[in-house]
XYZ file of C-alpha atoms in Angstrom:
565
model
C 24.332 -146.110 92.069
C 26.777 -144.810 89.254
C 23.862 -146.097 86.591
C 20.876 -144.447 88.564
C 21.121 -140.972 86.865
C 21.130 -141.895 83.700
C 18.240 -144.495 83.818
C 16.424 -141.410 85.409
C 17.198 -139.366 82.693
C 15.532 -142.037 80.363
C 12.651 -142.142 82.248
C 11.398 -138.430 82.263
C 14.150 -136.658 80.171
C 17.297 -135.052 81.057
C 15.444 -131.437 81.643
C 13.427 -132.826 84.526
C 16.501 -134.486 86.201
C 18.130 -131.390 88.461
C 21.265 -132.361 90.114
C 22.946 -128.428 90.701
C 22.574 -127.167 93.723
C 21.195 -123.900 92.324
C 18.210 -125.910 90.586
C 17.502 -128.189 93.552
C 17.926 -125.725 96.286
C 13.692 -125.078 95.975
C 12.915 -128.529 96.025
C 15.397 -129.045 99.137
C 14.757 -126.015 101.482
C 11.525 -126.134 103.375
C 9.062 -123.128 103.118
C 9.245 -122.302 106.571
C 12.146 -124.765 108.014
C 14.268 -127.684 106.741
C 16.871 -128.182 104.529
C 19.244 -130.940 103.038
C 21.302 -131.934 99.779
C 20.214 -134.587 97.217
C 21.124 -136.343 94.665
C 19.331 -135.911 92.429
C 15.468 -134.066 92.263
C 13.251 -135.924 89.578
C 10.096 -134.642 87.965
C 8.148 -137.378 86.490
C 5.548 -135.892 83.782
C 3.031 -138.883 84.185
C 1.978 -141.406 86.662
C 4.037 -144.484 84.703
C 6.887 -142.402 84.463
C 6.514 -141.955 88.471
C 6.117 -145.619 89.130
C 9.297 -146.457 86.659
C 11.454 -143.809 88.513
C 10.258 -145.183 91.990
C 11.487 -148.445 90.712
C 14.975 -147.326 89.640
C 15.327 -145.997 92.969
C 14.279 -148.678 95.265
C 16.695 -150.833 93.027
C 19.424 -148.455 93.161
C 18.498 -148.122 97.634
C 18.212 -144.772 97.677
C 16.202 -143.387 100.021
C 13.424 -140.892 98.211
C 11.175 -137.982 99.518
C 7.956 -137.532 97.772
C 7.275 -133.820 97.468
C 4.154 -132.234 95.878
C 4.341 -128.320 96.224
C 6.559 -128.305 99.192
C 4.075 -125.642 101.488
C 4.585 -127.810 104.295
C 5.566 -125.427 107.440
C 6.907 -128.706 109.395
C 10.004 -129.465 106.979
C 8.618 -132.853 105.827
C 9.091 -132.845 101.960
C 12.577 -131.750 102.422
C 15.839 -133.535 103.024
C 17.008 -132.701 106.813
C 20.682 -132.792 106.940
C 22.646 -135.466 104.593
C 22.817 -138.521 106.350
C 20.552 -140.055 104.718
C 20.902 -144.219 103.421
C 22.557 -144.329 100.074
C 21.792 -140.735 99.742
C 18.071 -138.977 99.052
C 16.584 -138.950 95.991
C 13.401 -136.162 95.266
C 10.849 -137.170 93.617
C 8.847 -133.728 92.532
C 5.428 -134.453 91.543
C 3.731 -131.124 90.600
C 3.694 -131.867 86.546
C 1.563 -134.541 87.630
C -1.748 -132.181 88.128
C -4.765 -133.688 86.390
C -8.214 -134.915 88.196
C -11.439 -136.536 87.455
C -14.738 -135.555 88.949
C -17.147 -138.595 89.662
C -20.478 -139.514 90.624
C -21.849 -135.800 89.371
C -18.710 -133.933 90.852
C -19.601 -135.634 94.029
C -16.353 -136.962 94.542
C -13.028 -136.316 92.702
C -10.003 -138.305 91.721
C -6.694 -135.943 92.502
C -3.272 -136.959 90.906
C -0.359 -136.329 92.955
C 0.329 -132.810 91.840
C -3.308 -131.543 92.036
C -3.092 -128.483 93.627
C -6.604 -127.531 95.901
C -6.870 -124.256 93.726
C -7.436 -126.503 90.670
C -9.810 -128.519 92.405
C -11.601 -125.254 93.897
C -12.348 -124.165 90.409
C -13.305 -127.279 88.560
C -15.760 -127.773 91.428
C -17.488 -124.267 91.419
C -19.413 -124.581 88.265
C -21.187 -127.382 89.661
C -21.900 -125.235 93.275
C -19.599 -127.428 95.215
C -16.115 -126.870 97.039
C -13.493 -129.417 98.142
C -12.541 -129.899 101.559
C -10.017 -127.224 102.583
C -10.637 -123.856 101.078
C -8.874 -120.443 101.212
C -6.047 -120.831 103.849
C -2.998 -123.244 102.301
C -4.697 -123.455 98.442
C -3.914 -119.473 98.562
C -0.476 -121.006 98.618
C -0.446 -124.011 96.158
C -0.746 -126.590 98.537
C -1.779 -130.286 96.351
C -4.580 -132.566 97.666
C -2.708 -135.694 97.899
C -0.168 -133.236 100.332
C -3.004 -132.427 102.386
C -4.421 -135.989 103.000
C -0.841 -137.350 103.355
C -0.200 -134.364 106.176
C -3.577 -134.648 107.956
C -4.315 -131.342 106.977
C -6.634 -129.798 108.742
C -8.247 -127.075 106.877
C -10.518 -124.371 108.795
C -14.238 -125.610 107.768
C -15.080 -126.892 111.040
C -17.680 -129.593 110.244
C -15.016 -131.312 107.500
C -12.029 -132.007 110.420
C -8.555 -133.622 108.915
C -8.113 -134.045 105.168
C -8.978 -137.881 105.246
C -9.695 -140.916 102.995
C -9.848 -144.397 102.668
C -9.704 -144.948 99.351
C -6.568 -144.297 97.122
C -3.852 -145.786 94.678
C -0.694 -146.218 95.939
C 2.474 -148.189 96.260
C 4.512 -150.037 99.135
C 8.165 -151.080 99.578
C 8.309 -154.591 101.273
C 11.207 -155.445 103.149
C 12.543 -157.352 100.151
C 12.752 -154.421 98.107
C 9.728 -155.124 96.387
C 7.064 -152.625 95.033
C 3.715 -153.100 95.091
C 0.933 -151.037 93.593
C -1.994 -150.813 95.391
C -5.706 -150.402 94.301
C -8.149 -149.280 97.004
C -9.256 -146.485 94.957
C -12.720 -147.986 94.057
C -12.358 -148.057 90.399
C -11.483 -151.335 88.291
C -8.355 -150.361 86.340
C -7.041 -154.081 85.650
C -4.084 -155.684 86.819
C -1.178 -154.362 84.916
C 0.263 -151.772 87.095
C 1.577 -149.326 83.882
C -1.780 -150.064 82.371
C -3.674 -149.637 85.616
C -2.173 -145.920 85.835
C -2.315 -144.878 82.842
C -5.644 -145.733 82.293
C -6.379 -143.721 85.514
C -4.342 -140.209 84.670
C -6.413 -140.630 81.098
C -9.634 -141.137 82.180
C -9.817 -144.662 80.909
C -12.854 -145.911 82.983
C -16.593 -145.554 82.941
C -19.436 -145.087 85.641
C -19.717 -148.976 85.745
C -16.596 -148.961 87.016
C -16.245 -146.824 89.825
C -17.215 -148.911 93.248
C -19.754 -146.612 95.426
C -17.448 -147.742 98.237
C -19.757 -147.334 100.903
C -18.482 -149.363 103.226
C -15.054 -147.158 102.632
C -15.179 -143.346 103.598
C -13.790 -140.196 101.532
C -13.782 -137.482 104.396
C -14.616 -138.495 107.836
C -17.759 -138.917 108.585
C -17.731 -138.479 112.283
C -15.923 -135.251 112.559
C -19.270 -132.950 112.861
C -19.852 -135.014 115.860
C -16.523 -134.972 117.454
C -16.105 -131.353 117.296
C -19.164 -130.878 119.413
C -18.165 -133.241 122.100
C -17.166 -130.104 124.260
C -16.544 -132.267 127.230
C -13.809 -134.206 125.997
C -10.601 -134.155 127.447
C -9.041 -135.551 124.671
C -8.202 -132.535 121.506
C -10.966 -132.702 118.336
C -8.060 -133.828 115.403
C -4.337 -134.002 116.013
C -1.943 -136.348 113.423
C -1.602 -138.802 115.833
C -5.030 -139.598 116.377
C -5.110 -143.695 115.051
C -8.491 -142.793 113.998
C -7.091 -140.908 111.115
C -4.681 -142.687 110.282
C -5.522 -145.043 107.089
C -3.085 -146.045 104.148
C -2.237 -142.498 102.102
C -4.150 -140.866 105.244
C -1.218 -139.660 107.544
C 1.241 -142.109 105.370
C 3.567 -138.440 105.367
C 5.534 -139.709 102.380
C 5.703 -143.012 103.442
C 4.228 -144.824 100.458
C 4.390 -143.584 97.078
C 0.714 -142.408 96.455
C -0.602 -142.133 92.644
C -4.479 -140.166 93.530
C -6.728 -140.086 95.905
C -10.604 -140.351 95.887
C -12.350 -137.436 98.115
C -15.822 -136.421 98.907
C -17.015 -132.768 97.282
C -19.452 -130.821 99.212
C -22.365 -128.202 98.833
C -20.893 -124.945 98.455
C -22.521 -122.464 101.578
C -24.720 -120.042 99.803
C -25.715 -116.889 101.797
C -23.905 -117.401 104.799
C -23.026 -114.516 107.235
C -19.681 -113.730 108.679
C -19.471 -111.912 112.189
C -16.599 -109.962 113.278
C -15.860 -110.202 116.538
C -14.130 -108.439 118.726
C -13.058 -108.737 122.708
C -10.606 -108.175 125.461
C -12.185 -110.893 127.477
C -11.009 -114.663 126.364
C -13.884 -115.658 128.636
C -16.426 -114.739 126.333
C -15.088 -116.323 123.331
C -15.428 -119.639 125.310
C -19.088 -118.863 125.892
C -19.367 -118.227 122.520
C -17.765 -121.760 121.138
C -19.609 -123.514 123.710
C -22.703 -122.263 123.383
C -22.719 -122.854 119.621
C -21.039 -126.498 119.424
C -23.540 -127.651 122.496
C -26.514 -125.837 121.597
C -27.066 -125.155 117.451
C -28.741 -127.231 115.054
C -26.173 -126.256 112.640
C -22.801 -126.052 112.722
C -20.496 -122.908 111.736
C -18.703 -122.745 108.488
C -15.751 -121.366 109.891
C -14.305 -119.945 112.946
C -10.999 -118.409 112.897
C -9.063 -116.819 115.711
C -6.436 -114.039 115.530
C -4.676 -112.343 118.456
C -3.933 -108.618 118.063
C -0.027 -109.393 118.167
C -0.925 -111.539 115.302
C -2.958 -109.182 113.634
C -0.081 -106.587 113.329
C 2.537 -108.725 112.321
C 0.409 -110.232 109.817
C -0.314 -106.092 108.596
C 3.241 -105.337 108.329
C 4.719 -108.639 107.540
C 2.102 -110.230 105.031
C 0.706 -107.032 103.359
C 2.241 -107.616 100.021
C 1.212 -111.567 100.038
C -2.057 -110.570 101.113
C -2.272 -108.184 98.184
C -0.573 -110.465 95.647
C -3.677 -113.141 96.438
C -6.376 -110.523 96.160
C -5.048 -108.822 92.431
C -3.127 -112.102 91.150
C -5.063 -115.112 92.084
C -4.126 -117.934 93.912
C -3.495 -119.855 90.500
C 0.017 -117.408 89.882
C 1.414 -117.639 93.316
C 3.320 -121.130 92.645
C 5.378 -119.567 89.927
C 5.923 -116.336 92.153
C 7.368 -118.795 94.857
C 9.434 -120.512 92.262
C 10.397 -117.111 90.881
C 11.422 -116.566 94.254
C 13.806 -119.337 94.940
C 15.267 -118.830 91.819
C 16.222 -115.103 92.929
C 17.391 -116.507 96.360
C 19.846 -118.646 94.693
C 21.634 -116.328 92.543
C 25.355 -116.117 93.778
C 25.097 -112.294 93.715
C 22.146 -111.535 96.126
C 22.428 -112.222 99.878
C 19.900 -114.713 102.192
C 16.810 -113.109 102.241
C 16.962 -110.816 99.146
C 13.369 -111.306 98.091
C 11.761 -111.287 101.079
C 13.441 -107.828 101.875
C 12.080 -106.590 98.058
C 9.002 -107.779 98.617
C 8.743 -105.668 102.034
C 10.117 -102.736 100.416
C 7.342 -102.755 98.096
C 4.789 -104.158 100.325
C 5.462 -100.476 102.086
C 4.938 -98.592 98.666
C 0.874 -100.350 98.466
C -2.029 -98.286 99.678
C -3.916 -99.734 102.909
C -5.267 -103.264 102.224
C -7.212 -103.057 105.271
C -11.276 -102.093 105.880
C -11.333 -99.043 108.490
C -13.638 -101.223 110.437
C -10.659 -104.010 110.730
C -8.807 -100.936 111.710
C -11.264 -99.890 114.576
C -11.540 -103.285 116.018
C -7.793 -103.754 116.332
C -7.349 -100.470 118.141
C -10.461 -101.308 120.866
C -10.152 -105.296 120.708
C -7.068 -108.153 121.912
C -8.921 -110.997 120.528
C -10.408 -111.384 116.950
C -12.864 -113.968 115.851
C -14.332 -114.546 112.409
C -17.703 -116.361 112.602
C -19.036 -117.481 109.497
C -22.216 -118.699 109.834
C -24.807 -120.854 107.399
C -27.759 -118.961 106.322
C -30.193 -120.942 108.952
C -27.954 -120.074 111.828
C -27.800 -116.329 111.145
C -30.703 -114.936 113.399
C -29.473 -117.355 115.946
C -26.146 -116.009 116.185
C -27.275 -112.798 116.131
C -29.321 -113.452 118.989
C -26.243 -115.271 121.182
C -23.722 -112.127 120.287
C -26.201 -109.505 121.411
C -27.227 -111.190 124.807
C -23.393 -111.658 125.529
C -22.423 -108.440 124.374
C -25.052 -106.433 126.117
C -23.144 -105.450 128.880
C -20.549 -103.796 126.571
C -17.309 -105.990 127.002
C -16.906 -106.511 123.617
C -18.614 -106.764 119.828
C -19.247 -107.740 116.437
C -20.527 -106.025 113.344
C -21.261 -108.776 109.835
C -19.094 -108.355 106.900
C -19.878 -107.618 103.782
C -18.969 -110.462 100.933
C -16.022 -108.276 100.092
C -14.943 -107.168 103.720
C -15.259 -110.920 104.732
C -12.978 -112.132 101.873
C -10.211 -109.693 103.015
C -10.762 -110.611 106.839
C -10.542 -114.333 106.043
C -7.356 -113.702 103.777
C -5.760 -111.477 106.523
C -6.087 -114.103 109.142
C -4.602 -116.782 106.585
C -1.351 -114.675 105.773
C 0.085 -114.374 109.189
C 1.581 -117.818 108.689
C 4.094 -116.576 106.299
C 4.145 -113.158 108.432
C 6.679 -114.532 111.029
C 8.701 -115.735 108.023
C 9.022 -111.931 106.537
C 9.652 -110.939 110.166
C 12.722 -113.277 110.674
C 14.345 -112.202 107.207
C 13.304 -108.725 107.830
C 15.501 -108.486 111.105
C 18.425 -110.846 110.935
C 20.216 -109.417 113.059
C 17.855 -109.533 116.014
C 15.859 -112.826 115.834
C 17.538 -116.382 116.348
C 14.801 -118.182 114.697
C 10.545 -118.728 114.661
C 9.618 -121.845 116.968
C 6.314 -122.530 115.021
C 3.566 -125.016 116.858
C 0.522 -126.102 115.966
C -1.203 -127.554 118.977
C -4.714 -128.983 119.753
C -6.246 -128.389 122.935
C -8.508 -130.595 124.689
C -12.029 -129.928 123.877
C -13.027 -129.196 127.422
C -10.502 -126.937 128.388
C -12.114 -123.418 129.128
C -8.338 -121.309 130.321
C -7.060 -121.761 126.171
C -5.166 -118.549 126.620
C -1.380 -119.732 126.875
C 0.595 -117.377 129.658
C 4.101 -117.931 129.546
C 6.316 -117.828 131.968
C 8.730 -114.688 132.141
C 11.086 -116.202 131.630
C 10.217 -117.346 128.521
C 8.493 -114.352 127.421
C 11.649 -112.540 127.706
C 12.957 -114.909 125.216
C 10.562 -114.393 122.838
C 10.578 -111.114 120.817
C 6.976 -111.451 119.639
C 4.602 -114.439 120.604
C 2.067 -114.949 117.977
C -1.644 -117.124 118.272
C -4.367 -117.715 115.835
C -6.265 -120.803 114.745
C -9.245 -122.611 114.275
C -10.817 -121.730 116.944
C -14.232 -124.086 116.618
C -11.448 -127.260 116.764
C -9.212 -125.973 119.658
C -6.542 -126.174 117.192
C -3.951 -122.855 117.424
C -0.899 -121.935 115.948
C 2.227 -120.400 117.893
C 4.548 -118.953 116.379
C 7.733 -117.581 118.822
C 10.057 -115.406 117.353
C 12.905 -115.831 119.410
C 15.471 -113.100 120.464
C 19.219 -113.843 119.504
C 21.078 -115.695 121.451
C 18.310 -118.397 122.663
C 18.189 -121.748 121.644
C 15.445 -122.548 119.648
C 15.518 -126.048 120.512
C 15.105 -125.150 124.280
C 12.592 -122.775 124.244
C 10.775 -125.340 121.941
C 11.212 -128.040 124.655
C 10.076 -126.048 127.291
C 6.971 -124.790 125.375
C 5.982 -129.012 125.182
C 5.968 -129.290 128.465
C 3.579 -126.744 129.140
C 1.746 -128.382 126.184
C 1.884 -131.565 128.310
C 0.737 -130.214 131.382
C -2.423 -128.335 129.289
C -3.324 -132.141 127.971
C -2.494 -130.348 124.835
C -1.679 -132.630 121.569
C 1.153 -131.617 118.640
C 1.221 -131.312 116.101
C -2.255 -130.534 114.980
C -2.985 -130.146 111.585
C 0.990 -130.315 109.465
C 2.490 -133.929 110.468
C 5.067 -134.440 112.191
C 7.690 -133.070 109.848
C 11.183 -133.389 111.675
C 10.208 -130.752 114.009
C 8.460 -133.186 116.179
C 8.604 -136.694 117.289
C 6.510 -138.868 116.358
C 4.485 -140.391 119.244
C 4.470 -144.215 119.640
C 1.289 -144.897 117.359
C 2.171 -142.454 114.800
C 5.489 -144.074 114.447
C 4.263 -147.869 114.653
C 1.999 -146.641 111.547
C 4.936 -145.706 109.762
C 6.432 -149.000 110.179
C 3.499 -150.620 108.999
C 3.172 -148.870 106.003
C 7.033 -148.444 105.102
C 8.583 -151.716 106.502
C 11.784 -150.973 104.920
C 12.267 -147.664 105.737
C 12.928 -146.503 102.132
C 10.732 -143.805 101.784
C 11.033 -140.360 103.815
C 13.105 -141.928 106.392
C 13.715 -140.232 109.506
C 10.694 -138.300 109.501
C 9.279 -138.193 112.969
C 12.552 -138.140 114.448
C 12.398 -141.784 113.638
C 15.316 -144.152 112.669
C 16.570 -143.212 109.254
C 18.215 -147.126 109.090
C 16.648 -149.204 106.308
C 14.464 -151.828 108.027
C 14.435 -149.134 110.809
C 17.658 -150.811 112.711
C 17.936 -152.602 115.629
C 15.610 -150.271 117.799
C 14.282 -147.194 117.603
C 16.475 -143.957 117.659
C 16.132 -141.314 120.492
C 14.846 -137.515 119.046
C 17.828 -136.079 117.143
C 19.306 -133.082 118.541
């Protein structure tokens, strides 16, 4: 162990070896939960120098967390506690950004630290988009992260991030590692030569495999989603059907790039806004267009009113920060923010408290017809609609809104763009909210749950007692998929960890599945075929161990570990 550091430093240079607690805390605190010390975070600066420090690390037995942009709202790219084997190493991959677009930009080769902004805008020259747009690429979030998490993403014909052909490598029980070519391109044999020949390019048409008997997005999703008598949810991570070498692997195996489908950017679609204060009727609506339309929706996003306001107060200065900065900056403005979080002279929570304070300074961010449907309307549905489904919708909304119980007016491009990003930054809003008011809030018990596809009653109703506990309870989704997140901000006092139980077995009575869309982390426990994947893939429990609430023992122990307190 004493000789692991320095062969590290040889590897990628002493600058991109951290080891202080002020330079690793970033890389070691989750953005939303999870924290943990290592020893060491590593930032390899090509894919050899990746493989060579994976190497020194499986020799030295350290146990090492892959981490990519570390957006992950589950904690699983970030130590948890310290007892890890022989300590945790990070391995940080985000110098490690490049891609190659294939077959006419109809499918793309990500490295590790690809981030889905990148691939957005190398894609929109050529009129296509990537898989997930908007939503977690406001935030940084890489490709490989996304595939590896089961990511779910909010276009609702694309389902899960999901592929079957990658590059990666495996620890065997003996300690060996083994690089892995299912990526559908001849590289050779040489594993240094094999990756390096991939992060340069090194390959011609002739050698990239069509692969059509291997799939880069899944295929069956469109159909899936429309099976609205299903009891089972549309995606959750521990569907097996998703679950495919990188595709679920959550950091364990160490994966080099992954090969994805592009797709046919959406030209002159429509987005409704609409508006109710009967859940009823946005069941009709889902139905009605999953059962009955030729086409599918592009997106359909839900947003309570709770969420709605806490996402206005809490997420007004992130929401602005996207719309004048970019997406492309906000990685350095998190970084910038960690930094200013560790200085010895500011308390927890100093930036986030700036940030308000200035957030409150901004003119209104919102359209005054936003503004009018909050004030009339509980529920909130965006409805963005391909061009050939437009009159069609049109037609549905005014039939079921002719008795006056609700509404909808369409968006302009502009008004849609700020709808869409208003809906996407309430998942940092509960964030703000906790730091914000210290003093009052315990912690945020954050879910992301699927629902069954035939369940009509989606509207969760607590018990009082459990609303009591809860200082604000917050839901919006996907609401297409039957995929919602709830966040509880819990009132001092109450333990998180209770509520949170209590809250899965209502899940469990509902014939819900959890988590939905952003893995397991060490939030959750993995259920029995998640975890048996895990084994599979990571036989000697090297690599993100513990994850799941699974054993952290190398070779996973004697027996599998009860869910850690």
């Amino acid at each position: 162990m004493s000789d692991l550091l320095p062969q590290l430093r040889a590897i990628v240079g002493a600058r991109h070896v951290l080891t202080g607690a002020r330079a690793t805390a970033r890389y070691r605190h989750g953005y939303r939960t999870g924290s943990g010390e290592a020893l060491a975070v590593v930032r390899p600066g090509s894919l050899v120098e990746q493989w060579r420090v994976v190497q020194a690390c499986v020799a030295a037995d350290v146990s090492i967390i892959m981490q990519a942009s570390n957006t992950g709202l589950t904690g699983g790219s970030t130590p948890d506690g310290d007892d890890y084997p022989g300590g945790c190493v990070i391995i940080s991959t985000t110098r490690i950004d490049g891609l190659h677009l294939i077959r006419d930009g109809a499918q793309v080769i990500c490295l590790p630290g690809t981030t889905l902004y990148a691939l957005e805008k190398a894609l929109a020259p050529l009129g296509r988009e990537p898989h997930s747009v908007i939503g977690s690429s406001c935030f940084g979030a890489s490709v490989v992260g996304g595939v590896c998490n089961n990511s779910g993403g909010s276009l609702v014909q694309r389902g899960p991030a999901y592929t079957q052909l990658s590059l990666y490598a495996q620890v065997d029980v003996d300690g060996t590692v083994r690089l892995i070519n299912h990526l559908g391109v001849a590289l050779g044999d040489d594993p240094e030569e094999m990756l390096r020949r991939l992060e340069n390019g090194d390959f011609s048409a002739g050698d990239v495999d069509a692969a059509a008997d291997r799939w880069a997005h899944d295929h069956d999703y469109a159909g899936h989603v429309r099976d609205i008598d299903s009891a089972t949810p549309a995606r959750f991570n521990a569907d097996s059907r998703c679950l495919y070498e990188a595709a679920g692997s959550a950091g364990k195996m160490i994966v080099f790039a992954v090969r994805l489908d592009s797709f046919v950017k959406e030209e002159g679609a429509t987005t409704f806004y609409i508006g109710t204060n009967d859940a009823a009727q946005l069941t009709a609506i889902r139905r009605g267009i999953l059962s009955g339309f030729a086409h599918l929706p592009v997106a359909g996003e839900y947003m309570h009113r709770d969420a709605f306001d806490i996402a206005d107060r809490y997420g007004k200065d992130m929401f602005v920060a996207i719309e004048r900065l970019g997406t492309d900056r906000l990685p350095r403005l998190f970084a910038l923010k960690s930094r200013v979080d560790a200085l010895p002279c500011v308390g927890a929570g100093f930036s986030d408290r700036m940030m308000q304070r200035i957030g409150r300074l901004l003119p209104d961010h919102l359209p005054a017809e936003m503004r009018a449907w909050r004030d009339k309307f509980e529920h909130h549905l965006l409805l963005k609609m391909p061009l050939v489904a437009v009159e069609e919708t049109r037609a549905l909304l005014a039939g079921l809104f002719a008795a006056g119980e609700g509404a909808y007016f369409e968006c302009s491009p502009t008004l849609a763009a700020k709808a869409f990003l208003h809906r996407f930054v309430a998942a940092g809003a509960a964030v703000r909210y906790r730091a914000m008011h210290a003093d009052e809030v315990e912690d945020i018990v954050p879910l992301d749950v699927a629902l069954p596809r035939n369940m009509l009653d989606w509207q969760e109703t607590l018990p009082p007692d459990l609303a009591a506990q809860s200082i604000h309870s917050l839901y919006y989704g996907h609401f297409l998929c039957h995929v919602f997140h709830q966040d509880y901000i819990v009132r001092k006092g109450v333990d998180p960890l209770a509520f949170e139980h209590r809250i899965w077995a209502l899940l469990d009575e509902r014939g819900a599945e959890y988590p939905a869309e952003h893995n397991v982390g060490h939030l959750y426990k993995a259920k029995a075929d998640l975890a048996d994947f895990y084994r599979r893939i990571d036989p000697r429990n090297q690599c993100n161990p513990g994850i799941g609430q699974t054993v952290r023992a190398r070779h996973w122990g004697e027996q599998q570990e009860e869910a850690r307190p």
